[in-house]
Amino acid sequence: MYPLQFANRARKIMQLARQEAHQHNHEYIGTEHILLGLIGEGSGVTPSMLNKLDHDFRKVRYELSKHVKSGPTLVAAGLLPKTSEAEKVLEYADEEARNSGHPCVEAEHILVGLLRQAEGIAGQALIRIGLNVEELRAEIEGILRQPYRIAEATSLMQK
């Protein structure tokens, strides 16, 4: 089974995750970088969704800052490998999209994937601020069923 295509926001999150890894002088993309990319993307529906759930990105950044320290040397620009936890997050995101009948992986699916991968730094940070998978999944299902999101996903698939 081939992975689903990533929506524009999901691709942007992964670009930002790579930038976060480079800024921290890390030679890999981990769950922490993906979560920082998700926060940095900011223009998608995910920030407003987290606000609806009464969670604050400052709390998330604070939790991440406890565990994410910059590496000692500069990392060469270019592609970076993903940790096994980050790969699992993307597998979970794909699974979430498929299970919900969505034609592509959205930013919200990545967020659920981060929470489901509880062993990762990002999953631990999200759990510490009180998020849970079922609450998040229910909120996401409502958001992704909105007509403009369905039209957006459909147009992506026609390209």
Tab-separated table of C-alpha atoms in Angstrom, residues 23-106:
chain	number	residue	atom	x	y	z
A	23	GLN	CA	18.614	25.409	13.444
A	24	HIS	CA	19.212	23.086	16.392
A	25	ASN	CA	22.264	21.547	14.684
A	26	HIS	CA	20.639	18.127	14.674
A	27	GLU	CA	21.547	15.551	12.037
A	28	TYR	CA	18.038	14.063	12.020
A	29	ILE	CA	14.361	15.024	12.001
A	30	GLY	CA	12.663	13.887	15.189
A	31	THR	CA	9.148	14.176	16.514
A	32	GLU	CA	10.156	17.370	18.306
A	33	HIS	CA	11.085	18.996	14.985
A	34	ILE	CA	7.805	17.916	13.413
A	35	LEU	CA	5.849	19.454	16.285
A	36	LEU	CA	7.883	22.668	16.055
A	37	GLY	CA	7.174	22.677	12.304
A	38	LEU	CA	3.477	22.241	12.987
A	39	ILE	CA	3.527	25.158	15.423
A	40	GLY	CA	5.574	27.258	13.001
A	41	GLU	CA	3.235	26.583	10.087
A	42	GLY	CA	0.606	28.519	11.981
A	43	SER	CA	-1.618	29.444	9.034
A	44	GLY	CA	-3.460	26.145	8.989
A	45	VAL	CA	-6.456	25.120	10.993
A	46	THR	CA	-4.364	23.241	13.568
A	47	PRO	CA	-3.520	26.292	15.733
A	48	SER	CA	-7.171	27.297	15.946
A	49	MET	CA	-8.079	23.691	16.689
A	50	LEU	CA	-5.642	23.560	19.604
A	51	ASN	CA	-6.988	26.883	20.850
A	52	LYS	CA	-10.498	25.367	20.751
A	53	LEU	CA	-9.163	22.557	22.892
A	54	ASP	CA	-7.828	25.213	25.292
A	55	HIS	CA	-4.159	24.424	24.792
A	56	ASP	CA	-1.523	27.036	24.276
A	57	PHE	CA	1.489	26.832	21.971
A	58	ARG	CA	3.621	28.572	24.606
A	59	LYS	CA	3.020	25.579	26.866
A	60	VAL	CA	4.006	23.219	24.055
A	61	ARG	CA	7.170	25.190	23.269
A	62	TYR	CA	8.065	25.262	26.967
A	63	GLU	CA	7.634	21.491	27.256
A	64	LEU	CA	9.770	20.957	24.157
A	65	SER	CA	12.473	23.353	25.364
A	66	LYS	CA	13.049	21.088	28.374
A	67	HIS	CA	14.209	18.311	26.058
A	68	VAL	CA	15.444	19.896	22.827
A	69	LYS	CA	18.958	21.278	23.058
A	70	SER	CA	21.080	22.494	20.187
A	71	GLY	CA	23.861	20.270	18.921
A	72	PRO	CA	27.498	21.354	19.206
A	73	THR	CA	28.322	21.663	15.501
A	74	LEU	CA	26.681	23.016	12.391
A	75	VAL	CA	24.907	20.496	10.191
A	76	ALA	CA	25.329	20.605	6.425
A	77	ALA	CA	22.281	21.833	4.533
A	78	GLY	CA	20.169	19.272	2.734
A	79	LEU	CA	17.963	16.331	3.452
A	80	LEU	CA	18.065	14.803	6.902
A	81	PRO	CA	17.006	11.303	7.908
A	82	LYS	CA	13.954	10.882	10.122
A	83	THR	CA	14.184	9.058	13.419
A	84	SER	CA	12.208	5.834	13.735
A	85	GLU	CA	9.748	7.721	15.978
A	86	ALA	CA	9.281	10.423	13.319
A	87	GLU	CA	8.725	7.753	10.657
A	88	LYS	CA	6.100	6.174	12.907
A	89	VAL	CA	4.357	9.550	13.315
A	90	LEU	CA	4.024	9.808	9.541
A	91	GLU	CA	2.744	6.218	9.337
A	92	TYR	CA	0.140	7.049	11.991
A	93	ALA	CA	-0.812	10.250	10.128
A	94	ASP	CA	-1.323	8.226	6.945
A	95	GLU	CA	-3.384	5.677	8.872
A	96	GLU	CA	-5.527	8.417	10.432
A	97	ALA	CA	-6.213	9.947	7.017
A	98	ARG	CA	-7.124	6.555	5.513
A	99	ASN	CA	-9.338	5.573	8.440
A	100	SER	CA	-11.245	8.842	8.195
A	101	GLY	CA	-11.686	8.415	4.443
A	102	HIS	CA	-9.646	11.528	3.699
A	103	PRO	CA	-7.797	11.508	0.358
A	104	CYS	CA	-4.576	13.035	1.699
A	105	VAL	CA	-2.596	13.554	4.891
A	106	GLU	CA	-3.428	16.890	6.510
